[in-house]
PDB file of C-alpha atoms in Angstrom:
ATOM      1  CA  GLU Q 125      -7.438 -22.399 -13.687  1.00 68.00           C
ATOM      2  CA  LEU Q 126      -7.524 -18.655 -14.254  1.00 69.00           C
ATOM      3  CA  SER Q 127     -10.698 -16.668 -14.680  1.00 72.00           C
ATOM      4  CA  ALA Q 128     -11.343 -12.958 -14.400  1.00 71.00           C
ATOM      5  CA  VAL Q 129     -14.338 -11.006 -13.129  1.00 67.00           C
ATOM      6  CA  SER Q 130     -14.501  -7.585 -14.781  1.00 62.00           C
ATOM      7  CA  SER Q 131     -15.976  -4.470 -13.204  1.00 59.00           C
ATOM      8  CA  ASP Q 132     -19.260  -5.010 -15.079  1.00 63.00           C
ATOM      9  CA  GLY Q 133     -19.662  -8.446 -13.441  1.00 66.00           C
ATOM     10  CA  SER Q 134     -18.891 -10.589 -16.476  1.00 69.00           C
ATOM     11  CA  THR Q 135     -16.556 -13.592 -16.198  1.00 73.00           C
ATOM     12  CA  ILE Q 136     -13.692 -14.154 -18.642  1.00 71.00           C
ATOM     13  CA  PHE Q 137     -12.000 -17.573 -18.829  1.00 73.00           C
ATOM     14  CA  LEU Q 138      -8.256 -17.091 -19.204  1.00 71.00           C
ATOM     15  CA  ASP Q 139      -6.276 -20.312 -18.987  1.00 73.00           C
ATOM     16  CA  ARG Q 140      -5.960 -23.771 -17.476  1.00 73.00           C
ATOM     17  CA  ALA Q 141      -2.808 -25.712 -16.588  1.00 70.00           C
ATOM     18  CA  LYS Q 142      -2.607 -29.360 -15.516  1.00 70.00           C
ATOM     19  CA  VAL Q 143      -0.600 -30.364 -12.442  1.00 63.00           C
ATOM     20  CA  ARG Q 144       0.041 -34.097 -12.159  1.00 60.00           C
ATOM     21  CA  GLY Q 145      -0.422 -35.895  -8.826  1.00 55.00           C
ATOM     22  CA  GLY Q 146       2.592 -35.643  -6.547  1.00 54.00           C
ATOM     23  CA  ASP Q 147       4.071 -32.827  -8.621  1.00 53.00           C
ATOM     24  CA  ILE Q 148       4.813 -29.904  -6.297  1.00 52.00           C
ATOM     25  CA  LYS Q 149       5.431 -26.617  -8.070  1.00 51.00           C
ATOM     26  CA  ARG Q 150       6.258 -23.098  -6.958  1.00 53.00           C
ATOM     27  CA  ALA Q 151       5.023 -21.808 -10.314  1.00 58.00           C
ATOM     28  CA  VAL Q 152       2.571 -23.054 -12.942  1.00 61.00           C
ATOM     29  CA  PRO Q 153       2.686 -21.618 -16.479  1.00 63.00           C
ATOM     30  CA  VAL Q 154      -0.550 -19.768 -17.235  1.00 65.00           C
ATOM     31  CA  SER Q 155      -1.350 -16.928 -19.608  1.00 69.00           C
ATOM     32  CA  PHE Q 156      -3.396 -13.733 -19.490  1.00 65.00           C
ATOM     33  CA  GLN Q 157      -3.347 -13.531 -23.292  1.00 68.00           C
ATOM     34  CA  ALA Q 158      -7.124 -13.946 -23.534  1.00 70.00           C
ATOM     35  CA  LEU Q 159      -7.571 -10.485 -22.045  1.00 66.00           C
ATOM     36  CA  LEU Q 160      -5.966  -8.922 -25.108  1.00 63.00           C
ATOM     37  CA  ALA Q 161      -8.950  -9.988 -27.197  1.00 66.00           C
ATOM     38  CA  VAL Q 162     -11.429  -8.226 -24.899  1.00 63.00           C
ATOM     39  CA  LYS Q 163     -12.242  -4.759 -26.195  1.00 54.00           C
ATOM     40  CA  SER Q 164     -13.779  -3.257 -23.097  1.00 55.00           C
ATOM     41  CA  ALA Q 165     -12.892  -0.617 -20.527  1.00 50.00           C
ATOM     42  CA  SER Q 166     -14.163  -3.013 -17.871  1.00 52.00           C
ATOM     43  CA  ILE Q 167     -10.894  -4.990 -18.002  1.00 53.00           C
ATOM     44  CA  LEU Q 168      -8.837  -2.008 -16.827  1.00 56.00           C
ATOM     45  CA  ASN Q 169      -9.317  -3.027 -13.195  1.00 60.00           C
ATOM     46  CA  ILE Q 170     -10.402  -6.616 -12.655  1.00 66.00           C
ATOM     47  CA  GLN Q 171     -10.294  -9.374 -10.092  1.00 69.00           C
ATOM     48  CA  VAL Q 172      -8.577 -12.591 -11.149  1.00 71.00           C
ATOM     49  CA  ASN Q 173      -9.582 -15.879  -9.530  1.00 72.00           C
ATOM     50  CA  VAL Q 174      -6.884 -18.551  -9.352  1.00 73.00           C
ATOM     51  CA  THR Q 175      -8.494 -21.936  -8.604  1.00 76.00           C
ATOM     52  CA  LEU Q 176      -6.767 -25.232  -7.810  1.00 73.00           C
ATOM     53  CA  HIS Q 177      -9.111 -28.167  -8.485  1.00 73.00           C
ATOM     54  CA  HIS Q 178      -8.526 -31.455  -6.653  1.00 70.00           C
ATOM     55  CA  PRO Q 179     -10.555 -34.595  -7.434  1.00 71.00           C
ATOM     56  CA  THR Q 180     -11.332 -35.328  -3.775  1.00 74.00           C
ATOM     57  CA  LEU Q 181     -10.475 -32.209  -1.803  1.00 71.00           C
ATOM     58  CA  GLY Q 182     -12.474 -29.832  -3.990  1.00 76.00           C
ATOM     59  CA  ALA Q 183     -11.363 -26.366  -5.036  1.00 76.00           C
ATOM     60  CA  LEU Q 184      -8.953 -23.940  -3.398  1.00 72.00           C
ATOM     61  CA  GLU Q 185      -9.321 -20.369  -4.624  1.00 74.00           C
ATOM     62  CA  ARG Q 186      -7.183 -17.257  -4.350  1.00 71.00           C
ATOM     63  CA  LYS Q 187      -7.984 -13.796  -5.641  1.00 71.00           C
ATOM     64  CA  VAL Q 188      -5.620 -11.163  -7.017  1.00 69.00           C
ATOM     65  CA  ARG Q 189      -6.283  -7.779  -8.588  1.00 68.00           C
ATOM     66  CA  LEU Q 190      -5.042  -7.200 -12.133  1.00 67.00           C
ATOM     67  CA  LEU Q 191      -4.604  -3.594 -13.182  1.00 64.00           C
ATOM     68  CA  TRP Q 192      -4.121  -2.822 -16.866  1.00 61.00           C
ATOM     69  CA  VAL Q 193      -1.261  -0.320 -17.271  1.00 59.00           C
ATOM     70  CA  PRO Q 194      -0.492   0.320 -20.953  1.00 56.00           C
ATOM     71  CA  THR Q 195       2.804   2.160 -20.468  1.00 63.00           C
ATOM     72  CA  SER Q 196       5.299   2.665 -17.671  1.00 72.00           C
ATOM     73  CA  GLN Q 197       6.405   5.769 -15.834  1.00 80.00           C
ATOM     74  CA  ALA Q 198       9.642   6.632 -14.061  1.00 83.00           C
ATOM     75  CA  GLY Q 199       9.305   5.924 -10.354  1.00 87.00           C
ATOM     76  CA  ALA Q 200       6.257   3.688 -10.801  1.00 92.00           C
ATOM     77  CA  THR Q 201       5.391   1.459  -7.850  1.00 93.00           C
ATOM     78  CA  ALA Q 202       3.466  -1.804  -7.825  1.00 92.00           C
ATOM     79  CA  VAL Q 203       2.762  -4.918  -5.766  1.00 92.00           C
ATOM     80  CA  ASP Q 204       4.814  -8.025  -6.561  1.00 90.00           C
ATOM     81  CA  HIS Q 205       2.721 -11.011  -5.471  1.00 86.00           C
ATOM     82  CA  ARG Q 206       5.629 -13.436  -5.935  1.00 85.00           C
ATOM     83  CA  SER Q 207       7.777 -11.755  -3.293  1.00 90.00           C
ATOM     84  CA  ARG Q 208       4.835 -10.277  -1.361  1.00 91.00           C
ATOM     85  CA  GLY Q 209       6.575  -6.951  -1.572  1.00 93.00           C
ATOM     86  CA  ILE Q 210       6.583  -3.612  -3.365  1.00 94.00           C
ATOM     87  CA  VAL Q 211       8.603  -2.886  -6.478  1.00 94.00           C
ATOM     88  CA  VAL Q 212       9.783   0.550  -7.614  1.00 94.00           C
ATOM     89  CA  ASP Q 213      10.769   0.887 -11.262  1.00 91.00           C
ATOM     90  CA  GLY Q 214      10.459  -2.893 -11.452  1.00 88.00           C
ATOM     91  CA  ARG Q 215      13.032  -3.492  -8.697  1.00 92.00           C
ATOM     92  CA  PRO Q 216      12.356  -4.880  -5.190  1.00 94.00           C
ATOM     93  CA  PHE Q 217      11.765  -2.201  -2.579  1.00 95.00           C
ATOM     94  CA  PHE Q 218      11.840  -3.038   1.155  1.00 95.00           C
ATOM     95  CA  PRO Q 219      10.483   0.063   2.917  1.00 94.00           C
ATOM     96  CA  VAL Q 220      12.570   1.172   5.886  1.00 93.00           C
ATOM     97  CA  SER Q 221      10.389   4.065   6.831  1.00 91.00           C
ATOM     98  CA  TRP Q 222       9.212   6.573   9.406  1.00 86.00           C
ATOM     99  CA  MET Q 223       5.842   8.192   9.983  1.00 85.00           C
ATOM    100  CA  THR Q 224       6.196  11.708  11.286  1.00 82.00           C
ATOM    101  CA  THR Q 225       4.231  14.929  11.422  1.00 71.00           C
ATOM    102  CA  ALA Q 226       4.563  17.517   8.697  1.00 63.00           C
ATOM    103  CA  ASP Q 227       5.434  20.596  10.680  1.00 63.00           C
ATOM    104  CA  SER Q 228       5.948  19.818  14.367  1.00 70.00           C
ATOM    105  CA  PHE Q 229       9.320  21.620  14.300  1.00 77.00           C
ATOM    106  CA  GLY Q 230       9.065  23.497  11.021  1.00 78.00           C
ATOM    107  CA  THR Q 231       9.602  22.581   7.392  1.00 83.00           C
ATOM    108  CA  ASN Q 232      13.337  23.305   7.393  1.00 87.00           C
ATOM    109  CA  PHE Q 233      13.862  21.002  10.369  1.00 88.00           C
ATOM    110  CA  MET Q 234      11.858  18.266   8.611  1.00 87.00           C
ATOM    111  CA  ALA Q 235      14.026  18.613   5.508  1.00 89.00           C
ATOM    112  CA  THR Q 236      17.179  18.329   7.635  1.00 91.00           C
ATOM    113  CA  ALA Q 237      15.741  15.308   9.439  1.00 90.00           C
ATOM    114  CA  MET Q 238      15.071  13.560   6.116  1.00 91.00           C
ATOM    115  CA  ARG Q 239      18.689  14.028   5.082  1.00 92.00           C
ATOM    116  CA  ASP Q 240      19.775  12.457   8.362  1.00 93.00           C
ATOM    117  CA  MET Q 241      17.292   9.584   7.935  1.00 91.00           C
ATOM    118  CA  ALA Q 242      18.673   8.862   4.474  1.00 94.00           C
ATOM    119  CA  ARG Q 243      22.256   8.799   5.784  1.00 94.00           C
ATOM    120  CA  ARG Q 244      21.176   6.291   8.440  1.00 92.00           C
ATOM    121  CA  GLY Q 245      19.518   3.979   5.914  1.00 92.00           C
ATOM    122  CA  ALA Q 246      15.857   5.025   5.716  1.00 93.00           C
ATOM    123  CA  ASN Q 247      14.461   4.859   2.176  1.00 96.00           C
ATOM    124  CA  SER Q 248      10.904   6.104   2.710  1.00 95.00           C
ATOM    125  CA  ILE Q 249       8.708   8.273   4.898  1.00 94.00           C
ATOM    126  CA  MET Q 250       5.083   9.110   5.558  1.00 90.00           C
ATOM    127  CA  ILE Q 251       4.604  12.727   6.598  1.00 84.00           C
ATOM    128  CA  TYR Q 252       1.384  12.917   8.589  1.00 82.00           C
ATOM    129  CA  GLY Q 253      -0.990  15.548   7.264  1.00 77.00           C
ATOM    130  CA  LEU Q 254       1.053  16.406   4.163  1.00 78.00           C
ATOM    131  CA  GLY Q 255      -2.094  15.947   2.078  1.00 70.00           C
ATOM    132  CA  SER Q 256      -3.692  18.899   3.869  1.00 65.00           C
ATOM    133  CA  VAL Q 257      -2.532  20.966   0.923  1.00 62.00           C
ATOM    134  CA  GLY Q 258      -5.253  19.261  -1.109  1.00 51.00           C
ATOM    135  CA  ALA Q 259      -7.861  19.159   1.623  1.00 54.00           C
ATOM    136  CA  VAL Q 260      -7.938  22.380   3.614  1.00 55.00           C
ATOM    137  CA  SER Q 261      -5.096  24.602   2.397  1.00 53.00           C
ATOM    138  CA  TRP Q 262      -5.274  24.298  -1.372  1.00 52.00           C
ATOM    139  CA  GLY Q 263      -5.233  28.070  -1.848  1.00 55.00           C
ATOM    140  CA  ASN Q 264      -2.335  28.733   0.528  1.00 59.00           C
ATOM    141  CA  PRO Q 265       0.744  29.312  -1.668  1.00 61.00           C
ATOM    142  CA  ASN Q 266       3.127  29.197   1.302  1.00 69.00           C
ATOM    143  CA  TRP Q 267       1.867  25.768   2.356  1.00 71.00           C
ATOM    144  CA  LEU Q 268       2.130  24.511  -1.210  1.00 73.00           C
ATOM    145  CA  GLU Q 269       5.746  25.664  -1.357  1.00 77.00           C
ATOM    146  CA  GLU Q 270       6.471  23.882   1.918  1.00 80.00           C
ATOM    147  CA  VAL Q 271       5.071  20.628   0.525  1.00 83.00           C
ATOM    148  CA  TYR Q 272       7.164  21.019  -2.614  1.00 84.00           C
ATOM    149  CA  GLN Q 273      10.227  21.611  -0.430  1.00 86.00           C
ATOM    150  CA  LEU Q 274       9.621  18.365   1.469  1.00 88.00           C
ATOM    151  CA  MET Q 275       8.858  16.319  -1.642  1.00 90.00           C
ATOM    152  CA  ASP Q 276      11.873  17.711  -3.500  1.00 92.00           C
ATOM    153  CA  THR Q 277      14.126  17.069  -0.493  1.00 93.00           C
ATOM    154  CA  ALA Q 278      12.893  13.485  -0.381  1.00 93.00           C
ATOM    155  CA  GLN Q 279      13.758  13.020  -4.042  1.00 93.00           C
ATOM    156  CA  ALA Q 280      17.182  14.608  -3.596  1.00 93.00           C
ATOM    157  CA  VAL Q 281      18.177  12.229  -0.783  1.00 94.00           C
ATOM    158  CA  GLY Q 282      16.568   9.096  -2.273  1.00 94.00           C
ATOM    159  CA  ILE Q 283      13.540   8.794   0.010  1.00 95.00           C
ATOM    160  CA  LYS Q 284      10.107   7.744  -1.270  1.00 96.00           C
ATOM    161  CA  VAL Q 285       6.999   9.349   0.242  1.00 94.00           C
ATOM    162  CA  GLN Q 286       3.657   7.827   1.183  1.00 93.00           C
ATOM    163  CA  LEU Q 287       1.361  10.827   0.773  1.00 92.00           C
ATOM    164  CA  HIS Q 288      -1.002  11.028   3.757  1.00 91.00           C
ATOM    165  CA  ILE Q 289      -4.324  12.168   2.219  1.00 91.00           C
ATOM    166  CA  ILE Q 290      -6.846  11.022   4.834  1.00 91.00           C
ATOM    167  CA  GLN Q 291      -8.203  14.567   5.156  1.00 88.00           C
ATOM    168  CA  MET Q 292      -9.651  14.054   1.675  1.00 90.00           C
ATOM    169  CA  THR Q 293     -10.275  10.316   1.451  1.00 93.00           C
ATOM    170  CA  GLY Q 294     -11.757   9.938   4.946  1.00 93.00           C
ATOM    171  CA  PRO Q 295     -14.941  11.981   4.390  1.00 93.00           C
ATOM    172  CA  ILE Q 296     -15.471  10.475   0.925  1.00 95.00           C
ATOM    173  CA  SER Q 297     -14.999   6.929   2.241  1.00 95.00           C
ATOM    174  CA  ARG Q 298     -17.608   7.487   4.941  1.00 95.00           C
ATOM    175  CA  THR Q 299     -20.275   9.380   2.978  1.00 95.00           C
ATOM    176  CA  GLY Q 300     -19.649   8.681  -0.696  1.00 95.00           C
ATOM    177  CA  GLY Q 301     -18.395  12.238  -1.228  1.00 93.00           C
ATOM    178  CA  THR Q 302     -19.735  15.368  -2.833  1.00 94.00           C
ATOM    179  CA  ALA Q 303     -18.871  16.481  -6.350  1.00 94.00           C
ATOM    180  CA  GLU Q 304     -16.605  19.138  -4.823  1.00 91.00           C
ATOM    181  CA  GLN Q 305     -14.761  16.593  -2.644  1.00 92.00           C
ATOM    182  CA  TRP Q 306     -14.182  14.261  -5.604  1.00 93.00           C
ATOM    183  CA  ALA Q 307     -12.944  17.163  -7.748  1.00 91.00           C
ATOM    184  CA  GLN Q 308     -10.601  18.266  -4.970  1.00 88.00           C
ATOM    185  CA  LEU Q 309      -9.152  14.757  -4.676  1.00 91.00           C
ATOM    186  CA  GLU Q 310      -8.663  14.484  -8.441  1.00 92.00           C
ATOM    187  CA  ASP Q 311      -6.927  17.878  -8.531  1.00 87.00           C
ATOM    188  CA  PHE Q 312      -4.584  16.749  -5.769  1.00 88.00           C
ATOM    189  CA  VAL Q 313      -3.683  13.481  -7.530  1.00 91.00           C
ATOM    190  CA  ASN Q 314      -3.032  15.317 -10.795  1.00 90.00           C
ATOM    191  CA  VAL Q 315      -0.625  17.690  -9.027  1.00 86.00           C
ATOM    192  CA  TRP Q 316       1.485  15.000  -7.342  1.00 89.00           C
ATOM    193  CA  LYS Q 317       1.185  11.822  -9.387  1.00 91.00           C
ATOM    194  CA  ARG Q 318       4.265  12.565 -11.503  1.00 90.00           C
ATOM    195  CA  HIS Q 319       6.539  13.642  -8.666  1.00 92.00           C
ATOM    196  CA  PRO Q 320       9.500  11.210  -8.629  1.00 92.00           C
ATOM    197  CA  ALA Q 321       9.493  10.934  -4.801  1.00 94.00           C
ATOM    198  CA  LEU Q 322       5.946   9.563  -4.653  1.00 95.00           C
ATOM    199  CA  LEU Q 323       5.616   6.003  -3.317  1.00 96.00           C
ATOM    200  CA  GLY Q 324       1.842   5.892  -2.943  1.00 95.00           C
ATOM    201  CA  TYR Q 325      -1.280   7.284  -1.306  1.00 95.00           C
ATOM    202  CA  TYR Q 326      -2.087   6.608   2.366  1.00 95.00           C
ATOM    203  CA  VAL Q 327      -5.888   6.732   2.493  1.00 95.00           C
ATOM    204  CA  ALA Q 328      -7.018   5.334   5.857  1.00 93.00           C
ATOM    205  CA  ASP Q 329      -5.764   4.915   9.402  1.00 90.00           C
ATOM    206  CA  ASP Q 330      -7.298   2.429  11.880  1.00 86.00           C
ATOM    207  CA  SER Q 331     -10.719   2.480  10.222  1.00 84.00           C
ATOM    208  CA  THR Q 332     -12.564   3.727   7.162  1.00 89.00           C
ATOM    209  CA  GLY Q 333     -15.966   3.851   5.502  1.00 91.00           C
ATOM    210  CA  VAL Q 334     -17.796   1.512   3.150  1.00 93.00           C
ATOM    211  CA  HIS Q 335     -16.941   3.658   0.123  1.00 95.00           C
ATOM    212  CA  LEU Q 336     -13.181   3.065   0.341  1.00 95.00           C
ATOM    213  CA  PRO Q 337     -13.227   0.617  -2.627  1.00 93.00           C
ATOM    214  CA  THR Q 338     -14.744   3.390  -4.773  1.00 94.00           C
ATOM    215  CA  VAL Q 339     -12.002   5.758  -3.635  1.00 95.00           C
ATOM    216  CA  TYR Q 340      -9.433   3.113  -4.545  1.00 94.00           C
ATOM    217  CA  SER Q 341     -10.866   2.595  -8.034  1.00 92.00           C
ATOM    218  CA  LYS Q 342     -10.799   6.324  -8.730  1.00 94.00           C
ATOM    219  CA  LEU Q 343      -7.245   6.753  -7.439  1.00 95.00           C
ATOM    220  CA  ARG Q 344      -6.007   3.913  -9.640  1.00 92.00           C
ATOM    221  CA  GLU Q 345      -7.933   5.330 -12.606  1.00 91.00           C
ATOM    222  CA  TRP Q 346      -6.301   8.738 -12.160  1.00 94.00           C
ATOM    223  CA  ASP Q 347      -2.888   7.303 -11.259  1.00 94.00           C
ATOM    224  CA  PRO Q 348      -2.277   3.629 -12.134  1.00 91.00           C
ATOM    225  CA  TYR Q 349       1.428   3.923 -11.309  1.00 93.00           C
ATOM    226  CA  HIS Q 350       1.398   4.214  -7.514  1.00 95.00           C
ATOM    227  CA  VAL Q 351       0.108   1.934  -4.762  1.00 95.00           C
ATOM    228  CA  VAL Q 352      -2.654   2.749  -2.277  1.00 96.00           C
ATOM    229  CA  THR Q 353      -2.003   1.966   1.400  1.00 95.00           C
ATOM    230  CA  MET Q 354      -3.628   2.032   4.839  1.00 93.00           C
ATOM    231  CA  ALA Q 355      -2.858   1.006   8.424  1.00 92.00           C
ATOM    232  CA  ILE Q 356      -5.181  -1.019  10.650  1.00 90.00           C
ATOM    233  CA  ALA Q 357      -5.379  -0.815  14.439  1.00 83.00           C
ATOM    234  CA  GLY Q 358      -5.271  -4.576  14.938  1.00 81.00           C
ATOM    235  CA  ILE Q 359      -4.590  -7.673  12.876  1.00 84.00           C
ATOM    236  CA  GLY Q 360      -8.106  -8.910  13.653  1.00 81.00           C
ATOM    237  CA  ASP Q 361      -9.509  -6.220  11.345  1.00 83.00           C
ATOM    238  CA  ALA Q 362      -7.522  -7.455   8.343  1.00 82.00           C
ATOM    239  CA  TRP Q 363     -10.415  -9.542   6.967  1.00 84.00           C
ATOM    240  CA  ARG Q 364     -12.746  -6.564   6.402  1.00 86.00           C
ATOM    241  CA  GLU Q 365     -13.964  -6.511   2.808  1.00 86.00           C
ATOM    242  CA  ASN Q 366     -13.651  -2.758   2.332  1.00 87.00           C
ATOM    243  CA  TYR Q 367      -9.974  -3.017   3.314  1.00 88.00           C
ATOM    244  CA  LEU Q 368      -9.342  -5.958   0.980  1.00 87.00           C
ATOM    245  CA  ALA Q 369     -10.992  -4.165  -1.954  1.00 88.00           C
ATOM    246  CA  GLY Q 370      -9.981  -0.636  -0.965  1.00 91.00           C
ATOM    247  CA  VAL Q 371      -6.166  -0.647  -0.927  1.00 93.00           C
ATOM    248  CA  ASP Q 372      -3.162  -2.471  -2.349  1.00 93.00           C
ATOM    249  CA  VAL Q 373      -1.289  -2.691   0.948  1.00 94.00           C
ATOM    250  CA  VAL Q 374      -2.839  -3.237   4.399  1.00 93.00           C
ATOM    251  CA  MET Q 375      -0.257  -2.497   7.105  1.00 93.00           C
ATOM    252  CA  PRO Q 376      -1.028  -3.732  10.640  1.00 91.00           C
ATOM    253  CA  GLU Q 377      -0.076  -1.496  13.536  1.00 87.00           C
ATOM    254  CA  ASN Q 378       2.284  -3.729  15.439  1.00 83.00           C
ATOM    255  CA  TYR Q 379       2.962  -2.416  18.933  1.00 79.00           C
ATOM    256  CA  PRO Q 380       4.554  -5.092  21.116  1.00 71.00           C
ATOM    257  CA  GLY Q 381       4.341  -3.558  24.590  1.00 62.00           C
ATOM    258  CA  SER Q 382       6.858  -4.241  27.331  1.00 56.00           C
ATOM    259  CA  ALA Q 383       5.031  -7.366  28.534  1.00 53.00           C
ATOM    260  CA  VAL Q 384       4.654  -9.064  25.143  1.00 68.00           C
ATOM    261  CA  PRO Q 385       8.011  -8.898  23.346  1.00 62.00           C
ATOM    262  CA  ALA Q 386       6.981 -11.531  20.776  1.00 76.00           C
ATOM    263  CA  LYS Q 387       3.894  -9.649  19.568  1.00 81.00           C
ATOM    264  CA  SER Q 388       5.723  -8.376  16.481  1.00 86.00           C
ATOM    265  CA  TRP Q 389       6.092 -11.982  15.333  1.00 89.00           C
ATOM    266  CA  ASP Q 390       2.567 -12.963  16.397  1.00 87.00           C
ATOM    267  CA  THR Q 391       1.046 -10.116  14.388  1.00 88.00           C
ATOM    268  CA  MET Q 392       3.014 -10.549  11.183  1.00 91.00           C
ATOM    269  CA  ARG Q 393       2.671 -14.332  10.993  1.00 91.00           C
ATOM    270  CA  ILE Q 394      -1.100 -13.820  10.584  1.00 90.00           C
ATOM    271  CA  MET Q 395      -0.291 -11.996   7.328  1.00 90.00           C
ATOM    272  CA  ASN Q 396       0.964 -15.337   5.948  1.00 89.00           C
ATOM    273  CA  PHE Q 397      -2.560 -16.755   5.843  1.00 88.00           C
ATOM    274  CA  TYR Q 398      -5.485 -16.239   3.486  1.00 83.00           C
ATOM    275  CA  PRO Q 399      -6.404 -13.699   2.187  1.00 83.00           C
ATOM    276  CA  TYR Q 400      -3.011 -12.015   2.694  1.00 87.00           C
ATOM    277  CA  ASP Q 401      -0.734 -14.881   1.713  1.00 85.00           C
ATOM    278  CA  TRP Q 402      -0.055 -13.195  -1.649  1.00 84.00           C
ATOM    279  CA  ALA Q 403      -0.083  -9.626  -0.337  1.00 89.00           C
ATOM    280  CA  PRO Q 404       2.706  -7.365   0.943  1.00 93.00           C
ATOM    281  CA  ALA Q 405       3.481  -7.829   4.645  1.00 94.00           C
ATOM    282  CA  ILE Q 406       4.557  -4.395   5.847  1.00 94.00           C
ATOM    283  CA  THR Q 407       4.620  -3.828   9.588  1.00 92.00           C
ATOM    284  CA  CYS Q 408       3.873  -0.537  11.339  1.00 89.00           C
ATOM    285  CA  ALA Q 409       6.271  -0.815  14.266  1.00 86.00           C
ATOM    286  CA  MET Q 410       6.245   1.186  17.481  1.00 83.00           C
ATOM    287  CA  ALA Q 411       8.637   4.143  17.725  1.00 80.00           C
ATOM    288  CA  TRP Q 412       7.509   6.366  20.573  1.00 75.00           C
ATOM    289  CA  ALA Q 413       8.463   6.656  24.208  1.00 66.00           C
ATOM    290  CA  GLN Q 414       6.229   3.991  25.775  1.00 61.00           C
ATOM    291  CA  PRO Q 415       7.178   1.399  26.841  1.00 58.00           C
ATOM    292  CA  VAL Q 416      10.726   2.016  25.602  1.00 60.00           C
ATOM    293  CA  THR Q 417      12.460   3.049  22.391  1.00 67.00           C
ATOM    294  CA  SER Q 418      15.893   1.629  23.037  1.00 76.00           C
ATOM    295  CA  GLU Q 419      18.072   0.232  20.276  1.00 79.00           C
ATOM    296  CA  ALA Q 420      17.345  -3.254  21.647  1.00 80.00           C
ATOM    297  CA  MET Q 421      13.589  -2.598  21.370  1.00 80.00           C
ATOM    298  CA  PHE Q 422      13.901  -1.488  17.751  1.00 80.00           C
ATOM    299  CA  ARG Q 423      15.963  -4.550  16.908  1.00 83.00           C
ATOM    300  CA  MET Q 424      13.496  -6.869  18.636  1.00 83.00           C
ATOM    301  CA  GLU Q 425      10.515  -5.422  16.763  1.00 84.00           C
ATOM    302  CA  LEU Q 426      12.247  -5.539  13.385  1.00 87.00           C
ATOM    303  CA  TYR Q 427      13.855  -8.975  13.722  1.00 90.00           C
ATOM    304  CA  ASN Q 428      10.673 -10.653  14.995  1.00 90.00           C
ATOM    305  CA  SER Q 429       8.683  -9.138  12.123  1.00 91.00           C
ATOM    306  CA  ILE Q 430      11.191 -10.234   9.482  1.00 92.00           C
ATOM    307  CA  ILE Q 431      11.320 -13.763  10.905  1.00 93.00           C
ATOM    308  CA  ALA Q 432       7.531 -13.846  10.508  1.00 93.00           C
ATOM    309  CA  GLY Q 433       7.828 -12.792   6.839  1.00 93.00           C
ATOM    310  CA  ALA Q 434       7.620  -8.975   6.888  1.00 94.00           C
ATOM    311  CA  THR Q 435       8.536  -7.332   3.572  1.00 95.00           C
ATOM    312  CA  GLY Q 436       8.787  -3.788   4.904  1.00 94.00           C
ATOM    313  CA  ASP Q 437       8.794  -1.724   8.101  1.00 93.00           C
ATOM    314  CA  ILE Q 438       7.356   1.724   8.774  1.00 91.00           C
ATOM    315  CA  TRP Q 439       7.999   3.049  12.276  1.00 87.00           C
ATOM    316  CA  PHE Q 440       5.009   4.892  13.746  1.00 83.00           C
TER     317      PHE Q 440
END
């Protein structure tokens, strides 16, 4: 049974399909057609409840978010609940990615590094602090040009970018935001939302405030074509309601340590359970000097995560 809860709190019955006893299915035909008859802005971003009724065991419920996108856009990204992955332009996208700092060695070096990453098989990147152009350096034309250089380089070599915008979303998530902060965030989204290298918006790291779901709703209102992501410090935080309602993709930081080589598998297997069993399972693997960053260590982290069901890897 499908039903939807719109943003104004009203419930919309969508469809019901019968599954006979003993009949095991990977897919059940249901329809969202009933939404087309609803003339309300409240259906633009709704929660859909999928309920399996059993005569003796009761009801099992899963929730998914349905976002109404009237037209498509080149480079659009979305969550595919069937594969628990991300799609870009409607095609499966398994992120093989790095998180790095924007200007540790200069913008030209970063552009060269991205070309090398692409040659070695990376298809995405998150440049830490790149969103500073919208948070603290909006009026600096040199910084803006540097960001354009990095984004354009990413597009030229086929790399998608998670835009790190915590400098803006962090204060709003914690306090609710001022009119100036909201306007600044909207200006930033309007500048970058049509750039073909954009994968999505990275809005929180390790923790966030209670207003993150409001930030999410606004981001998806301004740009319905790109996913919203965050990383969490430990898999035990994955249940938090503001994470579940505040992003499309929750990525656990997955640092195995020299004494626990199987932790990559232990962490990612938790993502196979409710409420993440329909969500992307992207691991944030360890890529710095401690305990070791040997080729064997990288392989161990990646292989254990994939065995546990990972649908993407971003090396932190």
